[in-house]
mmCIF file of C-alpha atoms and ligand atoms in Angstrom:
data_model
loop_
_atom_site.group_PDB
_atom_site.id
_atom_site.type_symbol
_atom_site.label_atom_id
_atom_site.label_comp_id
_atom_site.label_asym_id
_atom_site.label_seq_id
_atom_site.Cartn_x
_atom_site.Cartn_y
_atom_site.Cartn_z
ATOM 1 C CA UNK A 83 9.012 -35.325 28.544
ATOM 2 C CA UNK A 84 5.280 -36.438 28.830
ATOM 3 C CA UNK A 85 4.219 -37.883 25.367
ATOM 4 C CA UNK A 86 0.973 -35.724 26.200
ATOM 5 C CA UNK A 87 2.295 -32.509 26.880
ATOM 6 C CA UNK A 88 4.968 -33.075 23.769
ATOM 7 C CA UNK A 89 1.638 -33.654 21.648
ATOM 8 C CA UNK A 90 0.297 -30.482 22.812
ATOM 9 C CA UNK A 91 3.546 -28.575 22.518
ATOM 10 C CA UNK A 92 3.694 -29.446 18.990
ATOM 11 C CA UNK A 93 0.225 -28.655 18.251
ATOM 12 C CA UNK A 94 0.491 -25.643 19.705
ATOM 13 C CA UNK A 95 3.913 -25.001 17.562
ATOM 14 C CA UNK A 96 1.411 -25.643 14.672
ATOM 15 C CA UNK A 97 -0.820 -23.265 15.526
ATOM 16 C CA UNK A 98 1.759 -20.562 15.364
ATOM 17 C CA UNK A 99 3.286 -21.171 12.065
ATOM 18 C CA UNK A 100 0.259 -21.668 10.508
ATOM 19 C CA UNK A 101 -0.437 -17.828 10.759
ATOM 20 C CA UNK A 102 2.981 -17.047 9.027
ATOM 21 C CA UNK A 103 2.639 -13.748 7.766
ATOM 22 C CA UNK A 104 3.305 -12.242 3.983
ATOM 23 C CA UNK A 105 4.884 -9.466 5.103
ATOM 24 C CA UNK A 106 9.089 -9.206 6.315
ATOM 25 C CA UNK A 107 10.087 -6.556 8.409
ATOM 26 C CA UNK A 108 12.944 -5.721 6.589
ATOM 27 C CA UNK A 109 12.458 -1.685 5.499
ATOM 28 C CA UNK A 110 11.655 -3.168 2.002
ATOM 29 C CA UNK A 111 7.768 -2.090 0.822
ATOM 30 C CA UNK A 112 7.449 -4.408 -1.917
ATOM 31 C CA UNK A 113 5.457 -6.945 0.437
ATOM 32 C CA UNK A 114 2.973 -3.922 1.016
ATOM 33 C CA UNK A 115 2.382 -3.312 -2.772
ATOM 34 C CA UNK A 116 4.335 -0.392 -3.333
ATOM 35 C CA UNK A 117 6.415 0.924 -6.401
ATOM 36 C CA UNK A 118 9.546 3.402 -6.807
ATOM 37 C CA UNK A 119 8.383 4.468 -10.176
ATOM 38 C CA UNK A 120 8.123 8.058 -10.047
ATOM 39 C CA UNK A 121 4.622 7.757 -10.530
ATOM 40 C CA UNK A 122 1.537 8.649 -7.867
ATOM 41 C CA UNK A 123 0.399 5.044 -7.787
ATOM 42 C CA UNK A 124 3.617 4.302 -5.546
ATOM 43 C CA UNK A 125 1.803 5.039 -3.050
ATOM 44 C CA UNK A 126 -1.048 2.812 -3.428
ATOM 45 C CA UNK A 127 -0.645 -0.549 -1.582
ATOM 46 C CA UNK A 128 -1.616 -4.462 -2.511
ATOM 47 C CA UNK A 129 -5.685 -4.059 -2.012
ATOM 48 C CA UNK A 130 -5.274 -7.856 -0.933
ATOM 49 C CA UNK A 131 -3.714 -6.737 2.020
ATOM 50 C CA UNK A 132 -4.406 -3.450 3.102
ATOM 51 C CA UNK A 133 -7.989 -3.919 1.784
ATOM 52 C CA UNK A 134 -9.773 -1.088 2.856
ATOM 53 C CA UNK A 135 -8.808 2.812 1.959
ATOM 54 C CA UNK A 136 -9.476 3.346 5.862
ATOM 55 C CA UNK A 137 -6.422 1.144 6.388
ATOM 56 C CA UNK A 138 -3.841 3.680 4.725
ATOM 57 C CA UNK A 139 -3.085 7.875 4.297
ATOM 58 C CA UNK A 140 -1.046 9.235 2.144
ATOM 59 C CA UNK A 141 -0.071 12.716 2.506
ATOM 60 C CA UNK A 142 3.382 12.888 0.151
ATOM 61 C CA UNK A 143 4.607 16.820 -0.125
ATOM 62 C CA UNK A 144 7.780 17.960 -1.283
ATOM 63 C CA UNK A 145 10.106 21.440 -0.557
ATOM 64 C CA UNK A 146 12.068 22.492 1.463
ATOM 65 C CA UNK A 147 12.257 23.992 5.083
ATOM 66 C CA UNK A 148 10.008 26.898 4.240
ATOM 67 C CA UNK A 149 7.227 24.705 3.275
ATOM 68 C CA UNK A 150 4.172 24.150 5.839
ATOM 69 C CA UNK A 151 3.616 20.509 6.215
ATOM 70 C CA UNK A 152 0.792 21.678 9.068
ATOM 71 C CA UNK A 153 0.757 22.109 11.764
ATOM 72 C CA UNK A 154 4.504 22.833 10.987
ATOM 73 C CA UNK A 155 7.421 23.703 8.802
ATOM 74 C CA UNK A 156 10.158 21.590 7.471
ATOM 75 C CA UNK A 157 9.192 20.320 4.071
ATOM 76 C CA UNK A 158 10.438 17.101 2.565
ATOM 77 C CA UNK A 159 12.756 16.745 5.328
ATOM 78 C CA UNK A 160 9.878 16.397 8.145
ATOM 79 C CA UNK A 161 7.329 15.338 5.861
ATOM 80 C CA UNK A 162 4.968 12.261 7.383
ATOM 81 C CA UNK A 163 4.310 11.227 3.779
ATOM 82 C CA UNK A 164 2.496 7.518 4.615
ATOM 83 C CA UNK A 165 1.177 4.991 6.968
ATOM 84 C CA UNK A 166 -0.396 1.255 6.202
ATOM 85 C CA UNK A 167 -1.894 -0.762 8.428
ATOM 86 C CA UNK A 168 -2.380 -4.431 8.287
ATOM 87 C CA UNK A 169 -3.742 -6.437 10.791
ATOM 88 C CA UNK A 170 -3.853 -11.078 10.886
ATOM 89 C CA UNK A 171 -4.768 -13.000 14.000
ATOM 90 C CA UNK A 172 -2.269 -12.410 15.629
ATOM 91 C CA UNK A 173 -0.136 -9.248 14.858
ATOM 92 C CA UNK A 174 -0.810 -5.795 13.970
ATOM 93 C CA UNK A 175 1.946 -4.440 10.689
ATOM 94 C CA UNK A 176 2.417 -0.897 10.406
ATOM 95 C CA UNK A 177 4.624 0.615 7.470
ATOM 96 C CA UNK A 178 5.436 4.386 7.486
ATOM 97 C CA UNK A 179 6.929 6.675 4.863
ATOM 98 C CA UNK A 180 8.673 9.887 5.709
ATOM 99 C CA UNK A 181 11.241 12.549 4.860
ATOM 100 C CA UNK A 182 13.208 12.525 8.083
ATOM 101 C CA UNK A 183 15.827 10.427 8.379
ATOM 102 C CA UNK A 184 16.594 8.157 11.760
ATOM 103 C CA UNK A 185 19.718 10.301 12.655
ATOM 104 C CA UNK A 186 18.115 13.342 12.623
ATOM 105 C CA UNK A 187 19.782 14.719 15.788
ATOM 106 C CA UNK A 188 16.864 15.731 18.322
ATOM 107 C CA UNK A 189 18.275 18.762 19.189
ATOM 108 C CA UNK A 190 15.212 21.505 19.984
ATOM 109 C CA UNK A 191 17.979 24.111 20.336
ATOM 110 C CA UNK A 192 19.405 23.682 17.093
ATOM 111 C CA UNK A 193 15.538 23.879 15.660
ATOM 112 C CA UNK A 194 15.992 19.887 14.933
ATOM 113 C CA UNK A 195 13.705 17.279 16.198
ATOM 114 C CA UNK A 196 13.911 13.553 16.050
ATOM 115 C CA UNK A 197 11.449 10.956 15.071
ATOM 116 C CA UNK A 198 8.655 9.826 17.610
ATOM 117 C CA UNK A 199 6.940 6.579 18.192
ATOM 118 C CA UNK A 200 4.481 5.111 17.360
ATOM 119 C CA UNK A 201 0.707 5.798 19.332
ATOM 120 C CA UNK A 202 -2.322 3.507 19.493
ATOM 121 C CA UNK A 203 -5.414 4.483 20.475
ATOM 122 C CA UNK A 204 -8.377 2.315 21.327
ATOM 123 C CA UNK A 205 -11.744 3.821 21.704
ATOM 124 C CA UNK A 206 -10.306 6.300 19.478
ATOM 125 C CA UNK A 207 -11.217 8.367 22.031
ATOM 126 C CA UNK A 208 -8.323 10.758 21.818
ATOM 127 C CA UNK A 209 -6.261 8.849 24.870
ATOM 128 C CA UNK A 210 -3.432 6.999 23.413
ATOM 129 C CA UNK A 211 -3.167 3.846 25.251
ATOM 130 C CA UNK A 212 0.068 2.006 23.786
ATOM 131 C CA UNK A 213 3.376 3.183 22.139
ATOM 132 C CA UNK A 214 5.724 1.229 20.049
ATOM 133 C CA UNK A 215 9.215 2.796 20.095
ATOM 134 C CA UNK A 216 10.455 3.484 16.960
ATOM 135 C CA UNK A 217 14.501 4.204 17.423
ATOM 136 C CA UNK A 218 17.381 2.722 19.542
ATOM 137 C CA UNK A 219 17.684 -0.594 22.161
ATOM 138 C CA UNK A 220 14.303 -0.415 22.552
ATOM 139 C CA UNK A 221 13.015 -0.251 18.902
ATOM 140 C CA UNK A 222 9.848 -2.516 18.648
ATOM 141 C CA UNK A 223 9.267 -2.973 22.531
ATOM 142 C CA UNK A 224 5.530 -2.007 22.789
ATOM 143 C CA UNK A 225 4.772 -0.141 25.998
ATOM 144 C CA UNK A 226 1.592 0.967 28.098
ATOM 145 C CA UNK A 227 1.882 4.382 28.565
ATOM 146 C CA UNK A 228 1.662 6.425 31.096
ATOM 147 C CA UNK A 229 2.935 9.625 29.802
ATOM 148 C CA UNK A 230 3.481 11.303 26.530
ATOM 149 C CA UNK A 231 5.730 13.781 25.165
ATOM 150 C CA UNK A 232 3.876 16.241 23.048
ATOM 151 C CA UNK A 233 4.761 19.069 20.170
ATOM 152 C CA UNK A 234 4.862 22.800 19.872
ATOM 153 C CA UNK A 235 1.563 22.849 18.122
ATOM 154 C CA UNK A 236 -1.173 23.955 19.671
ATOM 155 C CA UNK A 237 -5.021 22.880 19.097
ATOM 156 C CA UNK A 238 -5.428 25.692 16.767
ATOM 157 C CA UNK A 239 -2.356 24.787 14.960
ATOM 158 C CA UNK A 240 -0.092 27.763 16.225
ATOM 159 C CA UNK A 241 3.706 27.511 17.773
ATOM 160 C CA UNK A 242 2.511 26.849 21.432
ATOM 161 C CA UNK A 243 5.508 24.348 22.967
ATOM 162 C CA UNK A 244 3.815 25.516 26.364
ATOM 163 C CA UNK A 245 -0.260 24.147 25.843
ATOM 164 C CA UNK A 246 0.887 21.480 22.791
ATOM 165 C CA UNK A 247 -1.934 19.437 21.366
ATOM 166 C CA UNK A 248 -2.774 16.551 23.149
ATOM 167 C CA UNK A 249 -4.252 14.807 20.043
ATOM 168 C CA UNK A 250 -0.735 14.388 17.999
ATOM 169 C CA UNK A 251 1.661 12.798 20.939
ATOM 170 C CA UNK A 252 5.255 12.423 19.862
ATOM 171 C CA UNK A 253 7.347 9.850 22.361
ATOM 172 C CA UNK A 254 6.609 7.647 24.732
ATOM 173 C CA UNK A 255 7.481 9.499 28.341
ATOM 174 C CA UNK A 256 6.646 6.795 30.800
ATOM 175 C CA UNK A 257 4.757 3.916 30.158
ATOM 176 C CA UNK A 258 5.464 -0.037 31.482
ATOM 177 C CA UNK A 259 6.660 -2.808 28.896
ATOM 178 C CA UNK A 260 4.091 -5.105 27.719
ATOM 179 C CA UNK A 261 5.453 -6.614 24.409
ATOM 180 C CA UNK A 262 8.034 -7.039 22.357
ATOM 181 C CA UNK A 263 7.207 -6.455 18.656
ATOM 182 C CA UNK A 264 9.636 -6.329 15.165
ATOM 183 C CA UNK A 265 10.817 -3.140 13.983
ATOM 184 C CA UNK A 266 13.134 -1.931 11.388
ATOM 185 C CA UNK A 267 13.725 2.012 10.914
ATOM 186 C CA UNK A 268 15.431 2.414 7.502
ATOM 187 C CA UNK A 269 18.547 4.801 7.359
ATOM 188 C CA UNK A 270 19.996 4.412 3.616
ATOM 189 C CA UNK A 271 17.411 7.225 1.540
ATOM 190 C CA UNK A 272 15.833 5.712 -1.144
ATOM 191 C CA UNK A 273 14.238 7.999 -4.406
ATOM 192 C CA UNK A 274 11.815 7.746 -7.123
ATOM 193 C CA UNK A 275 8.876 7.374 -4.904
ATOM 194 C CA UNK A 276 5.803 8.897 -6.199
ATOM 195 C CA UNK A 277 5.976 12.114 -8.518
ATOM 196 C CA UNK A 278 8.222 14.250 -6.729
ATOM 197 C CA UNK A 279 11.015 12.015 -7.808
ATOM 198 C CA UNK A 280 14.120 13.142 -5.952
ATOM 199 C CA UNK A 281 13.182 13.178 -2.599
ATOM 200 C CA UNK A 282 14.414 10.776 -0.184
ATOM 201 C CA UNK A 283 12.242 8.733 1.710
ATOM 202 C CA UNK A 284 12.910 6.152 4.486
ATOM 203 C CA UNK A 285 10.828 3.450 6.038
ATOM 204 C CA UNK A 286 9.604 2.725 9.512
ATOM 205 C CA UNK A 287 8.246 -1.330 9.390
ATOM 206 C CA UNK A 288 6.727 -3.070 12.231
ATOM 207 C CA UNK A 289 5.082 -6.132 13.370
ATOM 208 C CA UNK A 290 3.281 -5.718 17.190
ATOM 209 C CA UNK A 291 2.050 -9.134 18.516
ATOM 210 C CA UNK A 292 -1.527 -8.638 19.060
ATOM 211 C CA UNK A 293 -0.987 -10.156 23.235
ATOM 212 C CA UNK A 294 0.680 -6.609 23.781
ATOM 213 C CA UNK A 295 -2.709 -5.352 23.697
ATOM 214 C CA UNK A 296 -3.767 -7.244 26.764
ATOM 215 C CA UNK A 297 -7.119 -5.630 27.963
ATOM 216 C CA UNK A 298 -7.992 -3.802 25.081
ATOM 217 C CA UNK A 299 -9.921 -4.984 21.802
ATOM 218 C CA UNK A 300 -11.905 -3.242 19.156
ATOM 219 C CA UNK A 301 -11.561 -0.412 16.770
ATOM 220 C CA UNK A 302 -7.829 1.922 17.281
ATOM 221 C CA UNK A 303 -6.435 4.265 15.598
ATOM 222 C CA UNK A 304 -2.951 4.796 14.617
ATOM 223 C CA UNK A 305 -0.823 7.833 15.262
ATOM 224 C CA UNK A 306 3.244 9.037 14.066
ATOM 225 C CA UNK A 307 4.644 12.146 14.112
ATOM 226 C CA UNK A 308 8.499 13.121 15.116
ATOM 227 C CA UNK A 309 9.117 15.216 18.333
ATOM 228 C CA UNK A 310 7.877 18.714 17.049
ATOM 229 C CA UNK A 311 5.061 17.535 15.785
ATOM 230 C CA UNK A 312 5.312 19.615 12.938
ATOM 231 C CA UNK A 313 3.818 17.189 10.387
ATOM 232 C CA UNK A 314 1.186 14.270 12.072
ATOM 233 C CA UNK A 315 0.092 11.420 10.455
ATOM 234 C CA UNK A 316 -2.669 8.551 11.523
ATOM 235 C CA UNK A 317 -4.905 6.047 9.883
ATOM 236 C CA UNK A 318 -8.475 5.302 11.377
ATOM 237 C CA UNK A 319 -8.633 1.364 10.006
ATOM 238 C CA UNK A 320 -11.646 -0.126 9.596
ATOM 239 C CA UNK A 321 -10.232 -2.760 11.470
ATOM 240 C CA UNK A 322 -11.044 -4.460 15.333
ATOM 241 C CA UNK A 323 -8.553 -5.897 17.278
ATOM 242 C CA UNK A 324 -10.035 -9.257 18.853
ATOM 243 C CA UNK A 325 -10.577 -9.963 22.244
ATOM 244 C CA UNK A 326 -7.932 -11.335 23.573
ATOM 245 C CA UNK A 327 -8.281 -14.605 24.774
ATOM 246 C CA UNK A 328 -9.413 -16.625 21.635
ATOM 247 C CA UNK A 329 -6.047 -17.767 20.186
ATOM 248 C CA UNK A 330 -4.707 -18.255 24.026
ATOM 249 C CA UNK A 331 -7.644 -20.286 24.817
ATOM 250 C CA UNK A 332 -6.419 -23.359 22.563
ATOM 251 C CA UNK A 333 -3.238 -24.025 24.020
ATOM 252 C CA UNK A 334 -4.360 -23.363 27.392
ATOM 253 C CA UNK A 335 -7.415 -25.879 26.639
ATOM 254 C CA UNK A 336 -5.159 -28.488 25.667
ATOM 255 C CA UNK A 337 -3.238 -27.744 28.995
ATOM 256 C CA UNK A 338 -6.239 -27.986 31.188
ATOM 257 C CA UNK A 339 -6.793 -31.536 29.757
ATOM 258 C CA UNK A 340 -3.144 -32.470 30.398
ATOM 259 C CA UNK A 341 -4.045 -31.228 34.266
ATOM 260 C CA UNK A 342 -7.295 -33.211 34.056
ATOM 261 C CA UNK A 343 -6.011 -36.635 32.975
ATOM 262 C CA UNK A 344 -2.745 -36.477 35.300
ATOM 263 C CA UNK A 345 -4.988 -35.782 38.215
ATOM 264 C CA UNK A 346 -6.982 -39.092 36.898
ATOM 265 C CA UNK A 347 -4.149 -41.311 36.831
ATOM 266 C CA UNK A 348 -2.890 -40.041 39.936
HETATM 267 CA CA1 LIG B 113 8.792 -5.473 4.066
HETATM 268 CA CA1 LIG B 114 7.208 13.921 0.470
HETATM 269 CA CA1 LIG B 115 -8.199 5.425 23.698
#
């Protein structure tokens, strides 16, 4: 190997680990700040790293499938109780607390619906530009999409599977691969979360490589519901995404040199 190109291999290794990240996507929420003390501070995360209140909702009910979580029913069991966003130079970390578990069969005849994925928007312009599946092979892949699936909400929140809201997209339809991020979908219930102590609560955790974003910079919002839709949640972060470009520009500087000097001593 070129002692040149080994030198800018290993600065560029550097580079990477030197924006090691605080938080593990393991499920666990400790790294985030947050307690199971059976008390309504549970909720509220480090401020050191989800700084801003922008950067986090909380929307914890309880009940059960009689209970309106809006637009829908389902109580504890489809509630969207949480969602943190972090964001370092180079990955975006979304945690998500809800009611419904990750084997929640998504079977619309048998009036049960499984999770959805999660939606980006930037321009927060209503159009949802990226999705980062949430369950199966796929889990963490980060995909342009094309095509949505959508609710049985309506605008006007009434049961309306047939003109659904186009605001509160569920799964990714169609869309093309464009990174690969970290995520970890919790299936063992945990309790003791907040005040309504014996509901059972799992965790969504993610890390989405910023390069996924290729093309698109700037203030997003964050979306999560599960396939009916029946209880939405999203975060508006006070947050920008950077162009792209800035972090890749070092390596491939460092490259262009190699090129340059090579072509010298050529
Ligand atoms: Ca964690
Ligand atoms: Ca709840
Ligand atoms: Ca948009």
């Amino acid at each position: 190997m070129n002692k040149m190109l080994m030198h800018s291999m290993i600065l560029a290794g550097t580079l990477v680990s030197a924006t090691a990240q605080a938080i593990t996507i393991d499920g666990a929420l400790n790294d985030w700040g947050l307690h199971q003390t059976g008390q309504a501070s549970d909720w509220i995360p480090d401020p050191g790293l989800v700084t801003d209140a922008s950067q986090y909702s909380i929307e914890d009910q309880t009940g059960g499938s009689g209970v309106r979580l809006f637009p829908g029913w389902g109580g504890q069991t489809y509630d969207a109780e949480a969602l943190y966003v972090h964001l370092t130079s180079s990955h975006l970390y979304l945690a998500l607390v809800t009611g419904l578990s990750p084997n929640t069969p998504n079977n619309p005849a048998g009036n049960s619906y499984g999770p959805g994925d999660f939606a980006i928007d930037f321009g927060q312009n209503g159009s949802y530009e990226f999705g980062v599946e949430t369950l199966g092979a796929n889990a963490g892949k980060v995909y342009r999409v094309a095509a949505w699936e959508y609710g049985l909400w309506d605008v006007g929140s009434n049961y309306n599977p047939a003109n659904p809201d186009l605001l509160h997209p569920t799964s990714i339809k169609t869309g093309n691969e464009v990174g690969v991020g970290n995520l970890v979908y919790t299936s063992t219930p945990f309790a003791n979360m907040g005040v309504n102590t014996g509901d059972s609560h799992y965790v969504i955790e993610a890390a989405i490589p910023l390069s996924s974003f290729a093309g698109y910079s700037g203030k997003f919002d964050v979306h999560w519901t599960m396939n009916c839709a029946n209880d939405w949640i999203m975060a508006d972060p006070d947050l920008t995404v950077p162009e792209p470009g800035t972090l890749a520009l070092i390596p491939l500087g460092l490259f262009g040199l190699l090129a340059l000097r090579r072509r010298k001593s050529a």
